[in-house]
């Protein structure tokens, strides 16, 4: 039973008054038949953008915005929809150029439902709901595929027309828990090279959805990463990783010491990703945390520098020369990769852990604990991360509970106070004393009082060699 949300009534009523047939298509039909919710609501009709905007003109609480006049796409926002909207497209057929470019070269409107269905990607997305007649229309056999939980292309050349559909195929299979028809999978593998012609941002968008596919229809706390892992395996089997995160492939078959690892580097990265919470930058950090191992081993004959090497490789794959993720996300992923070997054997003193976590900041430190947990669980079946959860977790709780100043700027005194009591002018030495005071308070937050810090600043100024600054300290 398809039931449209109440906020769509002003739109559907306007079509009814005008006597224009309106159809829901895609997830808005498929998901209710599966008992799933849907955030997207795609509709179509014979109206072109100008006709649609004219039909909705004056309808209270409704705003129509033309997205693509060429493709007949209009976004319809309705008051009370709470962030949801309708994307309306004109019934059309498409003709694509060679090379899987994603955008049709020729569009014909004013076509039938059957013709419109033949341009769509998968049969499960080509089931229509006639709003006026309250009837499901199935021109290409999508209902049977929904019943059988199977992804199948509408036409044999569907994936050749638009290579982005290869990634969409994987994404839908993972989000919905569907199998992929054998012929469809083979066609995807044949055409996978055409992914190189898809804009990096579009590839990044689909990869992101695959990595978070287990949380599409489940709350985050119930997302177990199984769908994410399946998506990575499908991308590997298709040969698609080369066009997404090419350095990952270097870990395939690259063995690791059996004492610590059950899997090769590639599968260890997969499993670590699976065990991370369903947050994009965390999943990416898990997926790429050991990506530098093959190159580090080739350079040095060991893995000692793999965190640094991996961080640089991740920056290249995710940044402007790669998939063009946002700068802040790339920097966070690379920071986690670079730091993931800290206290590897668990022998670091509590004071050392306190200082590192305070330096990183609590949000990053918490994420580093998630990465350590996932790294351990992803190394060998049956592993436990309880030791680090207890050790690092207690430090994180203490930093929060004790009111540890998060940075030197959070101290109860500032640079002017230090200059006054120490008889110093502006300069690097003031910054060095301030940093030393902050470390002092990280170890013992009770010291963060004005009186104690002023006394300590005077002592530090006496203890430090004359002329010593941060730069001089680094040179030494």
Short mmCIF file of C-alpha atoms in Angstrom, two decimals:
data_model
loop_
_atom_site.label_atom_id
_atom_site.label_comp_id
_atom_site.label_asym_id
_atom_site.label_seq_id
_atom_site.Cartn_x
_atom_site.Cartn_y
_atom_site.Cartn_z
CA UNK A 1 0.00 0.00 0.00
CA UNK A 2 1.44 3.35 -1.07
CA UNK A 3 0.46 6.25 1.16
CA UNK A 4 1.86 9.67 0.42
CA UNK A 5 2.74 11.95 3.35
CA UNK A 6 0.21 14.64 4.18
CA UNK A 7 2.56 17.46 3.25
CA UNK A 8 2.31 16.44 -0.44
CA UNK A 9 -1.46 17.15 -0.54
CA UNK A 10 -1.19 20.75 -1.86
CA UNK A 11 0.86 19.44 -4.80
CA UNK A 12 -1.24 16.37 -5.61
CA UNK A 13 -4.44 18.42 -5.32
CA UNK A 14 -3.08 20.97 -7.79
CA UNK A 15 -2.41 18.22 -10.34
CA UNK A 16 -5.86 16.73 -9.75
CA UNK A 17 -7.57 20.10 -10.31
CA UNK A 18 -5.65 20.54 -13.56
CA UNK A 19 -6.45 17.00 -14.72
CA UNK A 20 -2.74 16.15 -15.14
CA UNK A 21 -1.57 12.61 -14.37
CA UNK A 22 1.09 12.51 -11.64
CA UNK A 23 3.26 9.53 -10.74
CA UNK A 24 5.54 8.64 -7.84
CA UNK A 25 8.59 6.68 -8.99
CA UNK A 26 11.71 5.10 -7.52
CA UNK A 27 12.23 4.81 -3.78
CA UNK A 28 8.87 6.41 -3.04
CA UNK A 29 7.25 3.25 -4.46
CA UNK A 30 9.93 0.64 -3.84
CA UNK A 31 10.51 1.36 -0.17
CA UNK A 32 6.88 1.27 1.03
CA UNK A 33 6.54 -2.10 -0.73
CA UNK A 34 9.54 -3.27 1.33
CA UNK A 35 8.25 -1.75 4.55
CA UNK A 36 11.03 0.86 4.57
CA UNK A 37 10.86 4.58 5.03
CA UNK A 38 12.19 7.00 2.45
CA UNK A 39 13.59 10.49 2.67
CA UNK A 40 13.49 10.97 -1.10
CA UNK A 41 10.28 11.52 -3.02
CA UNK A 42 10.61 11.48 -6.81
CA UNK A 43 7.60 12.27 -8.99
CA UNK A 44 7.08 12.63 -12.70
CA UNK A 45 4.44 13.80 -15.15
CA UNK A 46 4.11 15.03 -18.69
CA UNK A 47 4.72 18.63 -17.59
CA UNK A 48 7.88 20.49 -18.53
CA UNK A 49 9.41 22.92 -15.99
CA UNK A 50 7.53 25.98 -17.26
CA UNK A 51 4.21 24.14 -17.23
CA UNK A 52 4.85 22.78 -13.74
CA UNK A 53 5.83 26.13 -12.24
CA UNK A 54 2.73 27.67 -13.81
CA UNK A 55 0.50 24.90 -12.41
CA UNK A 56 1.88 25.43 -8.89
CA UNK A 57 1.90 29.22 -9.06
CA UNK A 58 -0.27 30.60 -6.30
CA UNK A 59 -0.55 27.30 -4.40
CA UNK A 60 -0.10 28.32 -0.78
CA UNK A 61 3.04 27.01 0.91
CA UNK A 62 4.50 25.55 -2.29
CA UNK A 63 7.65 26.76 -4.07
CA UNK A 64 8.91 25.30 -7.36
CA UNK A 65 12.57 25.79 -8.36
CA UNK A 66 13.88 24.72 -11.77
CA UNK A 67 17.02 22.60 -11.33
CA UNK A 68 17.58 21.60 -14.96
CA UNK A 69 15.46 22.92 -17.78
CA UNK A 70 17.24 20.58 -20.19
CA UNK A 71 16.38 17.46 -18.16
CA UNK A 72 12.99 18.73 -17.04
CA UNK A 73 13.89 18.64 -13.34
CA UNK A 74 12.14 20.83 -10.76
CA UNK A 75 12.49 20.85 -6.97
CA UNK A 76 9.20 21.36 -5.13
CA UNK A 77 9.40 22.57 -1.53
CA UNK A 78 6.27 22.45 0.62
CA UNK A 79 5.66 24.20 3.94
CA UNK A 80 5.56 21.66 6.75
CA UNK A 81 7.69 19.06 4.94
CA UNK A 82 10.42 19.35 7.60
CA UNK A 83 13.30 19.44 5.16
CA UNK A 84 11.87 16.92 2.71
CA UNK A 85 10.99 17.88 -0.84
CA UNK A 86 9.71 16.51 -4.13
CA UNK A 87 11.99 16.19 -7.14
CA UNK A 88 9.81 16.27 -10.25
CA UNK A 89 11.04 15.27 -13.68
CA UNK A 90 9.24 15.34 -16.99
CA UNK A 91 8.56 11.95 -18.57
CA UNK A 92 11.42 11.57 -21.03
CA UNK A 93 13.86 9.38 -22.91
CA UNK A 94 17.64 9.90 -22.89
CA UNK A 95 20.43 9.27 -25.35
CA UNK A 96 23.97 9.10 -23.94
CA UNK A 97 27.29 9.61 -25.66
CA UNK A 98 30.13 7.12 -25.41
CA UNK A 99 32.31 6.82 -22.32
CA UNK A 100 29.88 6.60 -19.43
CA UNK A 101 29.73 10.37 -19.00
CA UNK A 102 26.66 10.35 -16.71
CA UNK A 103 24.88 13.17 -18.55
CA UNK A 104 22.66 12.50 -21.59
CA UNK A 105 23.49 14.26 -24.86
CA UNK A 106 19.91 14.23 -26.14
CA UNK A 107 16.61 14.33 -24.26
CA UNK A 108 13.11 13.79 -25.63
CA UNK A 109 10.09 14.73 -23.53
CA UNK A 110 6.39 14.04 -23.99
CA UNK A 111 6.84 10.27 -23.86
CA UNK A 112 4.89 7.41 -22.28
CA UNK A 113 5.46 5.73 -18.92
CA UNK A 114 6.89 2.71 -20.76
CA UNK A 115 9.43 4.86 -22.60
CA UNK A 116 10.35 6.73 -19.42
CA UNK A 117 10.90 3.43 -17.59
CA UNK A 118 13.37 2.27 -20.23
CA UNK A 119 15.72 5.17 -19.48
CA UNK A 120 15.97 4.33 -15.77
CA UNK A 121 18.79 2.41 -14.15
CA UNK A 122 17.32 -0.61 -12.36
CA UNK A 123 13.96 -2.31 -12.55
CA UNK A 124 13.33 -1.82 -8.82
CA UNK A 125 13.55 1.94 -9.44
CA UNK A 126 11.21 1.84 -12.45
CA UNK A 127 7.96 1.04 -10.63
CA UNK A 128 5.39 3.86 -10.72
CA UNK A 129 2.44 4.83 -8.56
CA UNK A 130 -0.45 6.59 -10.31
CA UNK A 131 -1.50 9.13 -7.67
CA UNK A 132 -5.01 9.81 -9.02
CA UNK A 133 -5.94 6.18 -9.66
CA UNK A 134 -4.04 4.82 -6.62
CA UNK A 135 -2.53 2.13 -8.81
CA UNK A 136 0.99 0.67 -9.11
CA UNK A 137 2.35 0.48 -12.67
CA UNK A 138 5.13 -2.00 -13.49
CA UNK A 139 6.33 -1.56 -17.09
CA UNK A 140 9.66 -3.46 -16.79
CA UNK A 141 9.07 -6.17 -14.18
CA UNK A 142 10.36 -4.30 -11.16
CA UNK A 143 7.74 -5.72 -8.78
CA UNK A 144 9.08 -9.25 -9.28
CA UNK A 145 12.62 -8.07 -8.62
CA UNK A 146 11.50 -6.25 -5.46
CA UNK A 147 9.80 -9.45 -4.32
CA UNK A 148 12.95 -11.46 -5.09
CA UNK A 149 15.19 -8.74 -3.58
CA UNK A 150 17.29 -8.50 -6.72
CA UNK A 151 19.06 -5.66 -8.54
CA UNK A 152 18.71 -5.90 -12.32
CA UNK A 153 19.27 -3.32 -15.02
CA UNK A 154 16.35 -2.21 -17.15
CA UNK A 155 18.34 -2.69 -20.38
CA UNK A 156 21.55 -4.50 -21.32
CA UNK A 157 23.35 -1.22 -22.11
CA UNK A 158 22.13 0.65 -19.02
CA UNK A 159 25.56 0.63 -17.35
CA UNK A 160 27.35 1.49 -20.58
CA UNK A 161 25.21 4.62 -20.88
CA UNK A 162 26.13 5.93 -17.45
CA UNK A 163 29.01 4.36 -15.50
CA UNK A 164 27.95 6.03 -12.24
CA UNK A 165 25.20 3.41 -12.17
CA UNK A 166 27.87 0.80 -11.38
CA UNK A 167 28.41 2.46 -8.01
CA UNK A 168 24.67 2.99 -7.56
CA UNK A 169 24.18 -0.73 -8.18
CA UNK A 170 26.55 -1.56 -5.31
CA UNK A 171 24.96 1.06 -3.09
CA UNK A 172 21.39 -0.16 -3.62
CA UNK A 173 22.44 -3.78 -3.09
CA UNK A 174 24.02 -2.84 0.25
CA UNK A 175 21.35 -0.43 1.48
CA UNK A 176 18.49 -2.79 0.63
CA UNK A 177 20.23 -6.12 1.25
CA UNK A 178 19.51 -7.21 -2.33
CA UNK A 179 21.47 -9.61 -4.52
CA UNK A 180 22.77 -8.48 -7.90
CA UNK A 181 21.64 -10.39 -10.97
CA UNK A 182 24.60 -12.23 -12.49
CA UNK A 183 24.26 -10.65 -15.94
CA UNK A 184 24.04 -7.20 -14.37
CA UNK A 185 27.16 -7.79 -12.27
CA UNK A 186 29.11 -9.04 -15.30
CA UNK A 187 28.04 -6.00 -17.32
CA UNK A 188 29.23 -3.75 -14.48
CA UNK A 189 32.63 -5.48 -14.41
CA UNK A 190 32.96 -5.11 -18.20
CA UNK A 191 32.25 -1.39 -18.06
CA UNK A 192 34.05 -0.52 -14.80
CA UNK A 193 36.88 1.27 -16.64
CA UNK A 194 34.42 3.99 -17.62
CA UNK A 195 34.29 5.13 -13.99
CA UNK A 196 37.38 7.20 -14.77
CA UNK A 197 35.14 9.49 -16.85
CA UNK A 198 32.85 10.24 -13.90
CA UNK A 199 33.56 13.45 -11.97
CA UNK A 200 35.52 12.76 -8.75
CA UNK A 201 32.85 14.42 -6.64
CA UNK A 202 30.18 12.06 -7.98
CA UNK A 203 32.34 9.03 -7.28
CA UNK A 204 33.00 10.34 -3.77
CA UNK A 205 29.28 10.80 -3.16
CA UNK A 206 28.45 7.20 -4.07
CA UNK A 207 31.43 5.80 -2.16
CA UNK A 208 30.26 7.71 0.91
CA UNK A 209 26.79 6.21 0.66
CA UNK A 210 28.24 2.71 0.27
CA UNK A 211 30.41 3.15 3.36
CA UNK A 212 27.36 4.26 5.36
CA UNK A 213 24.88 1.85 3.76
CA UNK A 214 24.27 -0.09 6.98
CA UNK A 215 22.87 3.07 8.58
CA UNK A 216 20.57 4.04 5.69
CA UNK A 217 17.46 2.44 7.20
CA UNK A 218 18.71 1.69 10.72
CA UNK A 219 19.62 3.93 13.66
CA UNK A 220 23.40 4.39 14.09
CA UNK A 221 23.53 2.23 17.21
CA UNK A 222 22.14 -0.72 15.22
CA UNK A 223 24.50 -0.31 12.26
CA UNK A 224 26.91 -3.25 12.45
CA UNK A 225 29.02 -2.50 9.38
CA UNK A 226 28.07 -5.71 7.55
CA UNK A 227 26.58 -3.85 4.58
CA UNK A 228 29.63 -1.57 4.46
CA UNK A 229 31.94 -4.60 4.32
CA UNK A 230 29.82 -6.19 1.60
CA UNK A 231 30.02 -2.98 -0.42
CA UNK A 232 33.81 -2.94 -0.20
CA UNK A 233 33.96 -6.58 -1.29
CA UNK A 234 31.71 -5.85 -4.27
CA UNK A 235 33.85 -2.87 -5.29
CA UNK A 236 36.94 -5.07 -5.04
CA UNK A 237 35.38 -7.87 -7.11
CA UNK A 238 34.24 -5.40 -9.78
CA UNK A 239 37.69 -3.82 -10.03
CA UNK A 240 36.22 -0.46 -9.00
CA UNK A 241 38.65 0.32 -6.16
CA UNK A 242 41.21 1.45 -8.74
CA UNK A 243 38.93 4.35 -9.64
CA UNK A 244 38.06 5.27 -6.06
CA UNK A 245 40.97 4.57 -3.69
CA UNK A 246 43.69 3.06 -5.90
CA UNK A 247 46.37 2.57 -3.22
CA UNK A 248 44.06 0.21 -1.33
CA UNK A 249 44.65 -2.40 -4.03
CA UNK A 250 48.31 -2.57 -3.03
CA UNK A 251 47.25 -4.38 0.13
CA UNK A 252 45.62 -7.28 -1.71
CA UNK A 253 47.59 -10.41 -0.94
CA UNK A 254 50.10 -8.41 1.12
CA UNK A 255 50.56 -10.65 4.14
CA UNK A 256 51.24 -9.48 7.70
CA UNK A 257 52.81 -11.18 10.75
CA UNK A 258 50.53 -14.06 11.75
CA UNK A 259 51.14 -13.27 15.40
CA UNK A 260 48.97 -10.19 15.10
CA UNK A 261 47.00 -10.46 11.87
CA UNK A 262 44.64 -13.02 10.38
CA UNK A 263 44.12 -11.12 7.10
CA UNK A 264 46.13 -9.47 4.37
CA UNK A 265 46.45 -5.67 4.47
CA UNK A 266 43.47 -5.07 2.17
CA UNK A 267 41.06 -7.22 4.15
CA UNK A 268 42.37 -5.86 7.45
CA UNK A 269 41.54 -2.36 6.19
CA UNK A 270 38.09 -3.59 5.16
CA UNK A 271 37.39 -5.15 8.54
CA UNK A 272 38.68 -2.14 10.45
CA UNK A 273 36.36 0.07 8.41
CA UNK A 274 33.48 -2.26 9.19
CA UNK A 275 34.06 -1.92 12.95
CA UNK A 276 34.08 1.90 12.91
CA UNK A 277 30.89 3.83 13.80
CA UNK A 278 28.78 4.89 10.77
CA UNK A 279 30.35 8.34 10.45
CA UNK A 280 31.97 9.08 7.10
CA UNK A 281 35.39 10.35 8.21
CA UNK A 282 35.67 7.53 10.77
CA UNK A 283 34.86 4.86 8.18
CA UNK A 284 37.39 6.41 5.78
CA UNK A 285 40.04 6.51 8.51
CA UNK A 286 39.42 2.85 9.28
CA UNK A 287 39.52 1.92 5.60
CA UNK A 288 42.79 3.75 4.95
CA UNK A 289 44.60 3.46 8.29
CA UNK A 290 47.09 0.84 7.02
CA UNK A 291 47.08 1.84 3.36
CA UNK A 292 50.73 2.89 3.69
CA UNK A 293 52.05 -0.53 4.72
CA UNK A 294 53.00 -1.87 1.26
CA UNK A 295 54.81 1.33 0.25
CA UNK A 296 56.51 1.72 3.64
CA UNK A 297 57.75 -1.87 3.44
CA UNK A 298 59.03 -1.32 -0.08
CA UNK A 299 60.96 1.76 1.06
CA UNK A 300 62.37 0.51 4.37
CA UNK A 301 61.77 -3.24 4.61
CA UNK A 302 59.49 -2.71 7.61
CA UNK A 303 56.21 -1.07 8.57
CA UNK A 304 57.59 1.51 11.01
CA UNK A 305 56.73 4.55 8.87
CA UNK A 306 53.46 3.25 7.47
CA UNK A 307 51.28 5.70 9.43
CA UNK A 308 53.13 8.70 7.98
CA UNK A 309 53.19 7.18 4.49
CA UNK A 310 49.53 6.22 4.72
CA UNK A 311 48.49 9.70 5.81
CA UNK A 312 50.18 11.17 2.74
CA UNK A 313 48.58 8.59 0.43
CA UNK A 314 45.16 9.25 1.95
CA UNK A 315 45.58 12.98 1.42
CA UNK A 316 46.26 12.35 -2.26
CA UNK A 317 43.33 9.97 -2.76
CA UNK A 318 40.77 12.03 -0.83
CA UNK A 319 41.95 15.56 -1.64
CA UNK A 320 41.89 17.75 -4.73
CA UNK A 321 44.02 15.33 -6.76
CA UNK A 322 41.64 12.49 -5.90
CA UNK A 323 37.98 12.34 -4.91
CA UNK A 324 37.86 15.99 -3.76
CA UNK A 325 36.30 15.53 -0.37
CA UNK A 326 36.04 18.64 1.78
CA UNK A 327 39.34 19.83 3.20
CA UNK A 328 38.27 19.50 6.85
CA UNK A 329 37.26 15.86 6.35
CA UNK A 330 40.53 15.02 4.59
CA UNK A 331 42.60 16.64 7.33
CA UNK A 332 40.71 14.77 10.07
CA UNK A 333 41.10 11.41 8.31
CA UNK A 334 44.83 12.00 7.76
CA UNK A 335 45.35 13.05 11.39
CA UNK A 336 43.72 9.85 12.65
CA UNK A 337 45.82 7.74 10.29
CA UNK A 338 49.02 9.50 11.36
CA UNK A 339 48.23 9.02 15.06
CA UNK A 340 46.85 5.48 14.97
CA UNK A 341 50.09 3.80 16.11
CA UNK A 342 50.30 5.76 19.37
CA UNK A 343 50.71 3.53 22.46
CA UNK A 344 50.50 0.47 20.22
CA UNK A 345 51.56 -2.01 22.90
CA UNK A 346 49.69 -0.24 25.69
CA UNK A 347 52.84 0.56 27.67
CA UNK A 348 52.63 4.37 27.56
CA UNK A 349 52.37 6.01 30.97
CA UNK A 350 49.11 7.68 31.95
CA UNK A 351 50.81 11.09 31.91
CA UNK A 352 52.00 10.46 28.35
CA UNK A 353 48.50 9.48 27.25
CA UNK A 354 47.01 12.52 29.03
CA UNK A 355 49.35 14.90 27.24
CA UNK A 356 48.79 13.31 23.81
CA UNK A 357 45.02 13.34 24.20
CA UNK A 358 45.01 16.91 25.52
CA UNK A 359 47.20 17.98 22.59
CA UNK A 360 44.92 16.30 20.05
CA UNK A 361 41.75 17.52 21.76
CA UNK A 362 39.06 15.33 23.26
CA UNK A 363 37.00 14.88 20.05
CA UNK A 364 40.01 13.56 18.11
CA UNK A 365 41.18 11.49 21.08
CA UNK A 366 37.76 9.82 21.32
CA UNK A 367 37.90 9.03 17.61
CA UNK A 368 41.40 7.62 18.02
CA UNK A 369 40.00 5.24 20.63
CA UNK A 370 37.31 4.15 18.14
CA UNK A 371 40.05 3.54 15.56
CA UNK A 372 42.19 1.54 18.00
CA UNK A 373 39.18 -0.60 18.91
CA UNK A 374 38.33 -1.20 15.23
CA UNK A 375 41.99 -1.91 14.39
CA UNK A 376 42.14 -4.62 17.07
CA UNK A 377 38.77 -6.18 16.16
CA UNK A 378 39.70 -6.08 12.48
CA UNK A 379 43.01 -7.88 12.97
CA UNK A 380 41.82 -11.28 14.08
CA UNK A 381 38.49 -12.94 14.76
CA UNK A 382 37.81 -13.08 18.50
CA UNK A 383 40.14 -10.20 19.42
CA UNK A 384 39.18 -7.98 22.34
CA UNK A 385 39.83 -4.25 22.72
CA UNK A 386 38.81 -4.12 26.39
CA UNK A 387 42.31 -3.20 27.61
CA UNK A 388 42.47 -0.02 25.53
CA UNK A 389 38.83 0.83 26.15
CA UNK A 390 39.56 0.77 29.89
CA UNK A 391 42.98 2.44 29.77
CA UNK A 392 42.29 5.18 27.24
CA UNK A 393 38.68 5.55 28.30
CA UNK A 394 39.69 6.28 31.90
CA UNK A 395 42.10 8.98 30.71
CA UNK A 396 39.44 10.58 28.53
CA UNK A 397 36.97 10.59 31.40
CA UNK A 398 39.57 12.05 33.74
CA UNK A 399 40.41 14.85 31.30
CA UNK A 400 36.73 15.78 31.15
CA UNK A 401 36.06 15.33 34.86
CA UNK A 402 39.15 17.21 36.05
CA UNK A 403 38.49 20.29 33.93
CA UNK A 404 41.81 20.00 32.11
CA UNK A 405 42.40 23.18 30.08
CA UNK A 406 42.03 22.20 26.41
CA UNK A 407 44.80 24.55 25.22
CA UNK A 408 47.33 27.10 26.52
CA UNK A 409 44.80 29.83 25.79
CA UNK A 410 42.47 28.28 28.39
CA UNK A 411 44.90 28.91 31.25
CA UNK A 412 43.95 31.31 34.03
CA UNK A 413 46.79 33.61 33.01
CA UNK A 414 47.83 34.94 29.62
CA UNK A 415 50.93 36.16 27.86
CA UNK A 416 50.74 39.66 29.34
CA UNK A 417 50.69 38.19 32.86
CA UNK A 418 53.78 36.12 32.07
CA UNK A 419 55.63 39.14 30.65
CA UNK A 420 54.80 41.22 33.72
CA UNK A 421 55.91 38.75 36.42
CA UNK A 422 58.96 37.57 34.47
CA UNK A 423 60.07 40.96 33.22
CA UNK A 424 59.93 39.82 29.60
CA UNK A 425 58.98 41.57 26.40
CA UNK A 426 56.87 40.03 23.63
CA UNK A 427 58.53 37.03 22.01
CA UNK A 428 58.81 33.28 21.59
CA UNK A 429 60.06 32.74 25.13
CA UNK A 430 56.67 33.86 26.48
CA UNK A 431 54.95 31.27 24.29
CA UNK A 432 57.34 28.56 25.48
CA UNK A 433 56.63 29.35 29.14
CA UNK A 434 52.90 29.37 28.43
CA UNK A 435 53.11 25.96 26.77
CA UNK A 436 55.10 24.55 29.69
CA UNK A 437 52.47 25.90 32.09
CA UNK A 438 49.74 24.22 30.07
CA UNK A 439 51.53 20.88 30.18
CA UNK A 440 51.90 21.33 33.93
CA UNK A 441 48.11 21.74 34.17
CA UNK A 442 47.43 18.78 31.88
CA UNK A 443 49.27 16.57 34.36
CA UNK A 444 47.55 18.24 37.34
CA UNK A 445 44.53 20.44 36.47
CA UNK A 446 44.42 21.73 40.06
CA UNK A 447 47.42 23.90 39.20
CA UNK A 448 45.31 26.03 36.86
CA UNK A 449 44.84 28.91 39.28
CA UNK A 450 46.15 32.40 38.76
CA UNK A 451 48.32 32.41 41.88
CA UNK A 452 49.95 29.04 41.22
CA UNK A 453 50.55 29.72 37.54
CA UNK A 454 52.21 33.07 38.21
CA UNK A 455 54.59 31.45 40.69
CA UNK A 456 55.30 28.62 38.28
CA UNK A 457 55.95 31.07 35.42
CA UNK A 458 58.64 32.84 37.45
CA UNK A 459 60.26 29.48 38.27
CA UNK A 460 60.20 28.35 34.66
CA UNK A 461 61.78 31.60 33.47
CA UNK A 462 64.66 31.00 35.89
CA UNK A 463 65.04 27.32 34.95
CA UNK A 464 65.05 27.79 31.18
CA UNK A 465 68.43 28.74 29.65
CA UNK A 466 68.72 32.43 28.68
CA UNK A 467 67.41 33.08 25.18
CA UNK A 468 65.69 29.70 24.93
CA UNK A 469 62.57 29.78 22.73
CA UNK A 470 60.40 27.21 20.96
CA UNK A 471 62.65 27.46 17.89
CA UNK A 472 65.80 27.05 19.95
CA UNK A 473 64.26 24.07 21.71
CA UNK A 474 63.51 22.38 18.38
CA UNK A 475 67.09 22.94 17.15
CA UNK A 476 68.46 21.27 20.25
#
